[in-house]
Short mmCIF file of C-alpha atoms and ligand atoms in Angstrom, two decimals:
data_model
loop_
_atom_site.label_atom_id
_atom_site.label_comp_id
_atom_site.label_asym_id
_atom_site.label_seq_id
_atom_site.Cartn_x
_atom_site.Cartn_y
_atom_site.Cartn_z
CA MET A 665 -35.17 -37.49 133.61
CA LYS A 666 -36.99 -40.41 132.00
CA ALA A 667 -36.50 -41.04 128.30
CA ARG A 668 -39.69 -40.20 126.47
CA GLU A 669 -40.80 -40.12 122.91
CA HIS A 670 -40.96 -36.63 121.48
CA PHE A 671 -42.28 -34.94 118.37
CA GLY A 672 -38.91 -33.69 117.15
CA GLY A 673 -37.85 -30.07 116.59
CA ARG A 674 -39.90 -26.91 116.94
CA ALA A 675 -41.53 -27.16 113.52
CA ALA A 676 -42.74 -30.68 114.27
CA VAL A 677 -44.05 -29.61 117.69
CA ILE A 678 -45.99 -26.65 116.29
CA MET A 679 -47.34 -28.75 113.42
CA ALA A 680 -48.52 -31.48 115.80
CA LEU A 681 -50.15 -28.95 118.15
CA ALA A 682 -51.64 -27.09 115.20
CA GLY A 683 -52.84 -30.42 113.84
CA SER A 684 -54.82 -30.85 117.03
CA ALA A 685 -56.05 -27.28 117.20
CA ILE A 686 -57.05 -26.93 113.56
CA GLY A 687 -60.07 -29.12 113.05
CA LEU A 688 -63.80 -29.15 112.71
CA GLY A 689 -63.78 -26.27 115.21
CA ASN A 690 -62.19 -24.05 112.55
CA ILE A 691 -63.98 -25.19 109.42
CA TRP A 692 -67.34 -26.39 110.64
CA ARG A 693 -67.94 -24.47 113.89
CA PHE A 694 -66.14 -21.13 113.44
CA PRO A 695 -67.94 -19.97 110.27
CA TYR A 696 -71.40 -20.71 111.63
CA VAL A 697 -70.66 -19.22 115.05
CA VAL A 698 -69.40 -16.09 113.26
CA GLY A 699 -72.60 -16.15 111.20
CA GLN A 700 -74.77 -16.40 114.30
CA ASN A 701 -72.90 -13.56 116.00
CA GLY A 702 -72.99 -10.96 113.26
CA GLY A 703 -69.61 -11.28 111.54
CA ALA A 704 -66.45 -9.20 111.92
CA ALA A 705 -67.20 -7.79 115.37
CA PHE A 706 -67.29 -11.37 116.66
CA VAL A 707 -64.02 -12.13 114.87
CA PHE A 708 -62.44 -9.14 116.61
CA VAL A 709 -63.57 -10.31 120.06
CA TYR A 710 -62.52 -13.86 119.21
CA ILE A 711 -58.98 -12.76 118.39
CA LEU A 712 -58.79 -10.77 121.63
CA ALA A 713 -60.13 -13.74 123.63
CA THR A 714 -57.52 -16.02 122.09
CA ILE A 715 -54.61 -13.71 122.85
CA LEU A 716 -55.71 -12.54 126.30
CA LEU A 717 -57.27 -15.68 127.69
CA SER A 718 -56.88 -18.88 125.72
CA LEU A 719 -53.18 -18.51 125.07
CA PRO A 720 -52.29 -18.20 128.79
CA ILE A 721 -54.47 -21.25 129.50
CA PHE A 722 -52.68 -23.06 126.69
CA PHE A 723 -49.39 -22.16 128.41
CA ALA A 724 -50.74 -23.48 131.72
CA GLU A 725 -51.57 -26.84 130.16
CA SER A 726 -48.16 -26.96 128.48
CA VAL A 727 -46.47 -26.40 131.83
CA ILE A 728 -48.29 -29.36 133.38
CA GLY A 729 -47.49 -31.66 130.45
CA ARG A 730 -43.88 -30.77 129.89
CA ARG A 731 -42.95 -30.58 133.56
CA SER A 732 -44.34 -34.03 134.34
CA ARG A 733 -43.66 -35.66 130.98
CA ALA A 734 -46.52 -38.04 131.63
CA ASN A 735 -50.08 -38.78 130.52
CA CYS A 736 -52.82 -36.61 132.07
CA ARG A 737 -53.47 -38.63 135.19
CA GLY A 738 -49.81 -39.46 135.67
CA ALA A 739 -48.98 -35.78 135.23
CA LEU A 740 -51.20 -34.62 138.07
CA ALA A 741 -50.18 -37.56 140.27
CA THR A 742 -46.53 -36.62 139.70
CA LEU A 743 -46.92 -32.89 140.28
CA ALA A 744 -49.26 -33.18 143.28
CA PRO A 745 -48.50 -36.53 144.91
CA GLY A 746 -50.78 -37.69 147.70
CA THR A 747 -53.60 -35.31 146.72
CA LYS A 748 -56.89 -35.69 144.87
CA TRP A 749 -55.59 -33.71 141.88
CA HIS A 750 -55.07 -36.97 139.96
CA LEU A 751 -58.87 -37.07 139.64
CA PHE A 752 -58.65 -33.90 137.55
CA GLY A 753 -56.13 -35.81 135.46
CA LEU A 754 -58.61 -38.63 135.08
CA LEU A 755 -61.35 -36.22 134.02
CA SER A 756 -58.95 -34.89 131.40
CA VAL A 757 -58.75 -38.42 129.99
CA ILE A 758 -62.49 -39.07 130.06
CA THR A 759 -63.50 -35.82 128.30
CA PRO A 760 -61.58 -36.38 125.04
CA MET A 761 -62.67 -40.03 125.01
CA LEU A 762 -66.28 -38.90 125.02
CA ILE A 763 -65.65 -36.12 122.52
CA VAL A 764 -63.81 -38.29 120.01
CA SER A 765 -66.81 -40.59 119.69
CA TYR A 766 -69.13 -37.94 118.25
CA TYR A 767 -66.28 -35.98 116.66
CA SER A 768 -65.50 -39.01 114.53
CA VAL A 769 -69.15 -39.20 113.47
CA VAL A 770 -68.80 -35.69 111.98
CA GLY A 771 -65.36 -36.68 110.69
CA GLY A 772 -67.12 -39.59 108.97
CA TRP A 773 -69.54 -37.15 107.33
CA SER A 774 -66.59 -35.29 105.83
CA LEU A 775 -65.20 -38.57 104.51
CA ASP A 776 -68.57 -39.43 103.01
CA TYR A 777 -68.91 -35.97 101.49
CA LEU A 778 -65.46 -36.27 100.00
CA TYR A 779 -66.64 -39.48 98.36
CA LYS A 780 -69.76 -37.68 97.13
CA ALA A 781 -67.63 -34.87 95.74
CA VAL A 782 -65.39 -37.34 93.91
CA THR A 783 -68.36 -39.24 92.49
CA LEU A 784 -69.93 -35.94 91.39
CA SER A 785 -73.05 -36.44 93.53
CA PHE A 786 -73.26 -32.73 94.31
CA THR A 787 -73.20 -31.79 90.70
CA SER A 788 -76.19 -34.01 90.08
CA GLY A 789 -78.07 -31.94 92.61
CA SER A 790 -78.32 -34.33 95.55
CA GLY A 791 -76.48 -32.01 97.92
CA GLY A 792 -78.32 -29.57 100.12
CA THR A 793 -80.58 -29.85 103.11
CA GLU A 794 -82.59 -32.78 101.85
CA GLY A 795 -79.49 -34.73 100.88
CA PHE A 796 -77.91 -34.04 104.25
CA GLY A 797 -81.05 -34.91 106.21
CA SER A 798 -81.56 -38.24 104.52
CA PHE A 799 -77.86 -39.06 104.76
CA VAL A 800 -77.49 -38.47 108.54
CA SER A 801 -80.75 -40.19 109.36
CA SER A 802 -79.85 -43.30 107.40
CA THR A 803 -78.32 -46.21 109.31
CA TRP A 804 -75.40 -47.68 107.43
CA GLU A 805 -73.73 -44.99 105.36
CA PRO A 806 -72.79 -42.71 108.28
CA LEU A 807 -71.76 -45.76 110.33
CA ILE A 808 -69.40 -47.01 107.66
CA ALA A 809 -67.95 -43.52 107.31
CA HIS A 810 -67.54 -43.20 111.09
CA THR A 811 -65.74 -46.56 111.24
CA LEU A 812 -63.38 -45.69 108.39
CA PHE A 813 -62.63 -42.29 109.87
CA LEU A 814 -61.73 -43.83 113.24
CA LEU A 815 -59.59 -46.49 111.56
CA ILE A 816 -57.58 -43.84 109.70
CA SER A 817 -57.07 -41.88 112.93
CA ILE A 818 -56.04 -44.84 115.05
CA GLY A 819 -53.74 -46.00 112.23
CA ILE A 820 -51.76 -42.77 112.60
CA ILE A 821 -51.53 -43.33 116.36
CA PHE A 822 -50.15 -46.82 115.73
CA GLY A 823 -47.33 -45.15 113.78
CA GLY A 824 -46.05 -43.70 117.07
CA VAL A 825 -45.62 -40.21 118.50
CA ARG A 826 -42.80 -39.07 116.25
CA LYS A 827 -43.19 -41.26 113.18
CA GLY A 828 -46.98 -41.31 113.22
CA ILE A 829 -48.44 -38.11 114.69
CA GLY A 830 -45.32 -35.94 114.23
CA LYS A 831 -44.67 -36.96 110.64
CA VAL A 832 -48.26 -36.82 109.42
CA SER A 833 -48.69 -33.36 110.97
CA LYS A 834 -45.41 -32.05 109.60
CA ILE A 835 -46.23 -33.10 106.05
CA GLY A 836 -49.98 -32.60 106.20
CA MET A 837 -50.42 -29.24 107.89
CA PRO A 838 -48.58 -27.19 105.23
CA ILE A 839 -50.63 -29.01 102.57
CA LEU A 840 -53.78 -28.13 104.49
CA PHE A 841 -52.90 -24.43 104.34
CA VAL A 842 -52.21 -24.65 100.60
CA LEU A 843 -55.58 -26.34 100.07
CA VAL A 844 -57.52 -23.75 102.03
CA VAL A 845 -55.72 -20.85 100.32
CA ALA A 846 -56.63 -22.35 96.93
CA ILE A 847 -60.28 -22.50 97.99
CA VAL A 848 -60.15 -18.91 99.28
CA ILE A 849 -58.81 -17.70 95.94
CA TYR A 850 -61.70 -19.38 94.18
CA ALA A 851 -64.26 -18.18 96.72
CA VAL A 852 -63.30 -14.50 96.63
CA SER A 853 -63.40 -14.52 92.83
CA LEU A 854 -67.09 -15.47 92.80
CA PRO A 855 -69.42 -12.69 91.70
CA GLY A 856 -70.95 -11.06 94.78
CA ALA A 857 -68.24 -12.48 97.07
CA GLY A 858 -67.23 -9.02 98.30
CA LYS A 859 -70.10 -8.95 100.76
CA GLY A 860 -68.86 -12.12 102.42
CA VAL A 861 -65.35 -10.71 102.77
CA GLU A 862 -66.75 -7.50 104.20
CA TYR A 863 -68.91 -9.48 106.62
CA LEU A 864 -65.77 -11.10 108.03
CA LEU A 865 -63.46 -8.11 107.99
CA HIS A 866 -65.54 -4.99 108.53
CA PRO A 867 -66.65 -4.90 112.15
CA ASP A 868 -69.78 -3.23 113.41
CA PHE A 869 -68.87 -2.84 117.08
CA SER A 870 -72.41 -2.04 118.10
CA LYS A 871 -73.12 -5.74 117.54
CA ILE A 872 -70.93 -6.81 120.47
CA THR A 873 -73.00 -8.08 123.36
CA GLY A 874 -72.33 -10.24 126.41
CA LYS A 875 -73.27 -13.27 124.33
CA THR A 876 -70.71 -12.33 121.66
CA VAL A 877 -67.96 -12.28 124.28
CA LEU A 878 -68.98 -15.58 125.87
CA ASP A 879 -69.40 -17.31 122.51
CA ALA A 880 -66.01 -15.99 121.42
CA ILE A 881 -64.32 -17.36 124.54
CA GLY A 882 -66.09 -20.72 124.14
CA GLN A 883 -65.14 -20.97 120.47
CA SER A 884 -61.55 -20.01 121.16
CA PHE A 885 -61.34 -22.66 123.87
CA TYR A 886 -62.78 -25.31 121.60
CA SER A 887 -60.53 -24.34 118.74
CA LEU A 888 -57.29 -24.45 120.72
CA SER A 889 -58.22 -27.88 122.17
CA LEU A 890 -58.18 -26.54 125.73
CA GLY A 891 -59.62 -28.12 128.86
CA MET A 892 -59.47 -31.74 127.78
CA GLY A 893 -55.98 -32.99 128.39
CA ILE A 894 -54.77 -32.71 124.82
CA ILE A 895 -52.29 -29.91 125.36
CA ILE A 896 -51.11 -31.60 128.56
CA THR A 897 -50.51 -34.87 126.70
CA TYR A 898 -48.95 -33.32 123.59
CA SER A 899 -46.71 -31.04 125.68
CA SER A 900 -45.39 -34.10 127.48
CA TYR A 901 -43.83 -34.99 124.12
CA VAL A 902 -42.08 -31.63 123.85
CA ARG A 903 -38.38 -31.64 124.62
CA LYS A 904 -37.03 -29.80 127.65
CA GLU A 905 -34.97 -27.40 125.52
CA GLU A 906 -37.99 -26.26 123.50
CA ASN A 907 -39.47 -22.82 124.22
CA LEU A 908 -43.05 -23.31 125.41
CA LEU A 909 -44.04 -19.71 124.77
CA ALA A 910 -42.87 -19.91 121.16
CA THR A 911 -44.66 -23.18 120.47
CA GLY A 912 -47.89 -21.93 122.09
CA PHE A 913 -47.75 -18.68 120.21
CA GLY A 914 -47.02 -20.46 116.92
CA THR A 915 -49.94 -22.84 117.45
CA ALA A 916 -52.42 -20.09 118.32
CA THR A 917 -51.31 -18.03 115.31
CA ALA A 918 -51.72 -20.98 112.95
CA ASP A 919 -55.12 -21.77 114.45
CA LEU A 920 -56.38 -18.18 114.14
CA LEU A 921 -55.05 -17.85 110.62
CA PHE A 922 -56.71 -21.07 109.58
CA ALA A 923 -60.05 -20.10 111.12
CA MET A 924 -59.95 -16.82 109.17
CA LEU A 925 -59.03 -18.63 105.96
CA ALA A 926 -61.85 -21.11 106.50
CA GLY A 927 -64.23 -18.20 107.01
CA MET A 928 -62.94 -16.58 103.82
CA ALA A 929 -63.41 -19.86 101.98
CA ILE A 930 -67.01 -20.24 103.08
CA MET A 931 -68.62 -16.82 103.62
CA PRO A 932 -68.07 -15.40 100.11
CA ALA A 933 -69.78 -18.47 98.62
CA VAL A 934 -72.62 -18.14 101.12
CA PHE A 935 -73.14 -14.46 100.28
CA ALA A 936 -72.66 -14.98 96.56
CA SER A 937 -75.56 -17.44 96.68
CA GLY A 938 -77.74 -15.10 98.70
CA ILE A 939 -77.99 -17.48 101.67
CA ALA A 940 -78.26 -16.16 105.25
CA PRO A 941 -74.93 -16.64 107.06
CA GLU A 942 -76.64 -17.60 110.32
CA SER A 943 -77.86 -20.96 109.03
CA GLY A 944 -76.11 -22.77 111.91
CA PRO A 945 -74.33 -26.11 112.26
CA GLY A 946 -75.49 -27.34 108.86
CA LEU A 947 -73.51 -24.60 107.12
CA ILE A 948 -70.83 -26.79 105.57
CA PHE A 949 -72.83 -29.99 105.19
CA ASP A 950 -76.08 -28.71 103.76
CA THR A 951 -75.70 -25.06 102.76
CA LEU A 952 -72.38 -25.53 101.03
CA PRO A 953 -73.30 -28.65 99.02
CA PHE A 954 -76.44 -26.77 97.99
CA ILE A 955 -74.20 -23.97 96.75
CA PHE A 956 -71.92 -26.48 95.04
CA SER A 957 -74.79 -28.15 93.25
CA SER A 958 -76.23 -24.87 92.02
CA MET A 959 -72.83 -23.56 90.88
CA ALA A 960 -72.12 -26.84 89.15
CA LEU A 961 -74.81 -26.01 86.61
CA LYS A 962 -72.59 -23.21 85.32
CA MET A 963 -69.08 -24.55 85.98
CA PRO A 964 -69.24 -28.33 86.51
CA VAL A 965 -65.54 -29.19 86.39
CA LEU A 966 -64.29 -26.30 88.49
CA THR A 967 -67.03 -26.79 91.06
CA SER A 968 -66.23 -30.48 91.39
CA ILE A 969 -62.57 -29.74 91.93
CA VAL A 970 -63.37 -27.14 94.58
CA ALA A 971 -65.81 -29.50 96.32
CA ILE A 972 -63.18 -32.25 96.41
CA LEU A 973 -60.51 -29.86 97.74
CA PHE A 974 -62.93 -28.53 100.33
CA PHE A 975 -63.97 -31.86 101.82
CA LEU A 976 -60.39 -33.13 101.63
CA THR A 977 -59.44 -30.14 103.76
CA VAL A 978 -62.24 -30.82 106.25
CA LEU A 979 -61.33 -34.49 106.44
CA PHE A 980 -57.65 -33.92 106.97
CA ALA A 981 -58.16 -31.23 109.58
CA ALA A 982 -60.60 -33.50 111.42
CA VAL A 983 -58.28 -36.54 111.33
CA THR A 984 -55.32 -34.76 112.95
CA SER A 985 -57.62 -33.42 115.68
CA ALA A 986 -59.21 -36.83 116.27
CA VAL A 987 -55.71 -38.27 116.58
CA SER A 988 -54.97 -35.83 119.41
CA LEU A 989 -58.23 -36.70 121.16
CA LEU A 990 -57.43 -40.42 120.90
CA GLU A 991 -53.82 -39.98 121.96
CA VAL A 992 -54.89 -38.74 125.41
CA GLY A 993 -56.55 -42.12 126.10
CA VAL A 994 -53.78 -44.14 124.47
CA ALA A 995 -51.07 -42.40 126.51
CA TYR A 996 -53.09 -42.90 129.68
CA LEU A 997 -53.78 -46.60 129.18
CA SER A 998 -50.33 -47.50 127.94
CA GLU A 999 -48.49 -45.68 130.73
CA GLU A 1000 -50.78 -46.26 133.68
CA PHE A 1001 -51.58 -49.88 132.93
CA LYS A 1002 -48.23 -50.75 131.35
CA MET A 1003 -49.76 -52.03 128.12
CA SER A 1004 -48.45 -51.62 124.58
CA ARG A 1005 -49.61 -48.58 122.59
CA ARG A 1006 -51.21 -50.99 120.18
CA LYS A 1007 -53.33 -52.67 122.81
CA ALA A 1008 -54.23 -49.29 124.30
CA GLY A 1009 -55.14 -48.08 120.81
CA VAL A 1010 -57.45 -51.03 120.21
CA LEU A 1011 -59.26 -50.45 123.53
CA VAL A 1012 -59.66 -46.72 122.84
CA PHE A 1013 -60.89 -47.51 119.34
CA ILE A 1014 -63.53 -49.94 120.61
CA PHE A 1015 -64.82 -47.45 123.19
CA ALA A 1016 -64.98 -44.53 120.73
CA TRP A 1017 -66.51 -46.71 118.03
CA ILE A 1018 -69.37 -48.03 120.19
CA LEU A 1019 -70.26 -44.63 121.61
CA GLY A 1020 -69.93 -43.12 118.13
CA VAL A 1021 -72.34 -45.71 116.71
CA ILE A 1022 -74.94 -44.67 119.29
CA CYS A 1023 -74.37 -40.98 118.45
CA SER A 1024 -74.64 -41.64 114.74
CA LEU A 1025 -77.85 -43.62 115.14
CA SER A 1026 -79.32 -40.80 117.22
CA PHE A 1027 -80.02 -38.96 113.95
CA GLY A 1028 -82.02 -41.89 112.60
CA PRO A 1029 -83.23 -45.08 114.30
CA LEU A 1030 -82.53 -43.72 117.81
CA ALA A 1031 -83.94 -40.25 117.11
CA ASP A 1032 -86.76 -40.79 119.59
CA VAL A 1033 -84.38 -41.38 122.47
CA GLN A 1034 -84.22 -37.91 123.98
CA ILE A 1035 -82.84 -36.74 127.30
CA PHE A 1036 -83.57 -33.15 128.44
CA GLY A 1037 -85.14 -32.71 125.02
CA LEU A 1038 -81.87 -33.47 123.25
CA GLY A 1039 -80.85 -36.37 121.03
CA LEU A 1040 -77.84 -38.41 122.21
CA PHE A 1041 -75.39 -36.72 119.85
CA ASP A 1042 -76.45 -33.23 120.89
CA LEU A 1043 -76.56 -34.20 124.54
CA LEU A 1044 -73.02 -35.53 124.49
CA ASP A 1045 -71.77 -32.50 122.56
CA LYS A 1046 -73.40 -30.06 124.96
CA PHE A 1047 -72.28 -31.99 128.03
CA CYS A 1048 -68.66 -32.10 126.81
CA SER A 1049 -68.27 -28.68 125.14
CA ASN A 1050 -70.27 -26.66 127.65
CA ILE A 1051 -69.54 -28.48 130.89
CA LEU A 1052 -66.63 -30.97 130.96
CA LEU A 1053 -64.32 -28.90 128.80
CA ILE A 1054 -64.92 -25.80 130.88
CA ILE A 1055 -64.43 -27.64 134.19
CA GLY A 1056 -61.19 -29.09 132.81
CA GLY A 1057 -59.94 -25.62 131.83
CA LEU A 1058 -60.92 -24.18 135.18
CA LEU A 1059 -59.16 -26.90 137.20
CA CYS A 1060 -56.09 -26.51 135.02
CA VAL A 1061 -55.65 -22.79 135.69
CA ILE A 1062 -56.41 -23.26 139.39
CA PHE A 1063 -53.78 -25.98 139.53
CA VAL A 1064 -51.06 -23.99 137.79
CA GLY A 1065 -52.01 -20.65 139.34
CA TRP A 1066 -52.65 -21.74 142.91
CA LYS A 1067 -51.30 -25.23 143.55
CA MET A 1068 -48.00 -25.22 141.65
CA LYS A 1069 -45.21 -23.04 142.97
CA ARG A 1070 -44.74 -19.82 141.04
CA ALA A 1071 -41.01 -20.58 140.85
CA ASP A 1072 -41.73 -23.94 139.19
CA VAL A 1073 -43.97 -22.32 136.58
CA TYR A 1074 -41.25 -19.75 135.88
CA ASP A 1075 -38.68 -22.52 135.72
CA GLU A 1076 -40.72 -24.33 133.06
CA PHE A 1077 -41.17 -21.20 130.95
CA THR A 1078 -37.45 -20.45 131.09
CA ASN A 1079 -36.31 -24.05 130.60
CA GLY A 1080 -34.71 -24.24 134.03
CA GLY A 1081 -33.46 -20.66 133.92
CA THR A 1082 -31.52 -21.15 130.67
CA LYS A 1083 -33.85 -18.94 128.58
CA ARG A 1084 -34.39 -15.25 129.22
CA LEU A 1085 -37.94 -14.16 129.84
CA ASN A 1086 -39.00 -10.58 130.40
CA ALA A 1087 -40.38 -10.32 133.96
CA ARG A 1088 -43.35 -8.26 132.76
CA VAL A 1089 -44.34 -10.87 130.21
CA PHE A 1090 -44.17 -13.61 132.81
CA ASN A 1091 -46.12 -11.53 135.36
CA ALA A 1092 -48.84 -10.81 132.82
CA ILE A 1093 -49.23 -14.47 131.84
CA TYR A 1094 -49.17 -15.55 135.47
CA PHE A 1095 -51.76 -12.93 136.40
CA VAL A 1096 -54.13 -14.19 133.72
CA ILE A 1097 -53.65 -17.81 134.78
CA ARG A 1098 -54.16 -17.01 138.47
CA TYR A 1099 -56.96 -14.45 138.40
CA LEU A 1100 -58.46 -13.53 135.05
CA ALA A 1101 -58.80 -17.02 133.54
CA PRO A 1102 -60.65 -18.63 136.47
CA ILE A 1103 -63.15 -15.76 136.56
CA ALA A 1104 -63.67 -15.72 132.79
CA VAL A 1105 -64.00 -19.49 132.58
CA LEU A 1106 -66.52 -19.51 135.42
CA MET A 1107 -68.56 -16.87 133.59
CA VAL A 1108 -68.60 -18.97 130.44
CA PHE A 1109 -69.55 -22.00 132.50
CA PHE A 1110 -72.52 -20.36 134.19
CA SER A 1111 -73.72 -18.72 131.02
CA SER A 1112 -73.68 -22.00 129.11
CA VAL A 1113 -75.27 -24.00 131.91
CA LEU A 1114 -78.01 -21.44 132.45
N1 PFF B 1862 -59.45 -28.15 118.40
C1 PFF B 1862 -59.97 -29.14 117.54
C2 PFF B 1862 -61.08 -28.52 116.71
O1 PFF B 1862 -61.21 -27.31 116.74
O2 PFF B 1862 -61.76 -29.22 116.00
C3 PFF B 1862 -60.28 -30.38 118.30
C4 PFF B 1862 -61.42 -30.33 119.26
C5 PFF B 1862 -61.58 -29.43 120.26
C6 PFF B 1862 -62.40 -31.21 119.14
C7 PFF B 1862 -62.66 -29.45 121.12
C8 PFF B 1862 -63.44 -31.26 119.97
C9 PFF B 1862 -63.59 -30.36 120.98
F1 PFF B 1862 -64.65 -30.40 121.80
#
């Protein structure tokens, strides 16, 4: 077996995987998708989708990564030599490289908003829709923020797998939970917050439609970082004696818990201010600052502290996810082209930075450049989240369910037969990977394309 860097013990593995999973998907996307889908009933379907579908797919990706102990393309080339499957590996490198470019634009917004929170800009009333609109459509401010955000992320990668990614996640993730819990405590104490809590926790099952189910699956996929090589790459840094089921389960639990906490941090404030929860993607960047600036009139100091904590949370969650997106490319370049991680990191940075600049400018100077009626940022997001990510997930379950030998998958789950695994549990997971997941993923694919 080749010597390979690893994250460390189980806690470090779960923290690194959770660092990838918990990101803008939980804080920025989850609350507004819940808002657009009617609240608690969506949350219920989302939890089911995560347990029944996403978790088995997560396991499938872990099997590929840990068994091959290689970057995405190397992994598929190792497990299916002499076939075209390495092209799936290559796709799994390209997808996160595209995603990280616009992800770091939004990450930059959170950095900029943190700065605004620290300099009390919200309390002077410049938050809100107008503030957000003029900020994203300006040229330089978002670009500087995007650049700084990418520099922070690549800096962590330069630290190495264990000392950079592993360490930052192990220290940072618990802090992230403390931060979000502090915000939740504040949010639920606001007058009128009860409605927001009820909205998240009291399901009205009559609201569940086909769209709810498909949106829930899509969100769960996005949130667990599936279908884009991240779990394959990160699992390649998991030691052979580690229990893949335990790490996957721990990661999904942390991710779900954090999404719920983020919802509890945001919805009560939204309801307390009488704003409609379905306001969409702008929820945390224009609705929330609007709320902050109006609350600041009554409680300036407390509101400033909460605003700082909030955008610090968003920033940190986004950085650890961006790191995982970047690491897929860095692992690929450094292993396949035998270059140092540093050189690979610089190349990945340059690519993500240039594409990110174009995405950022698509809100301002390049706003008129539209393809299929979409700006470049939206186009890239839709193309990646609705098409590439889904194709990646589909190929992954087909590979593990139909190409790999069942005995090899079992072997990986039981660490070479040294760990006991209930046959029923294995059969259930294998059934989902082989039959249920491909069908469900195809349904999501067609629904989003149509
Ligand atoms: N899972 C992370 C998040 O929820 O933010 C990272 C991520 C997943 C980013 C999927 C982008 C993406 F398309």
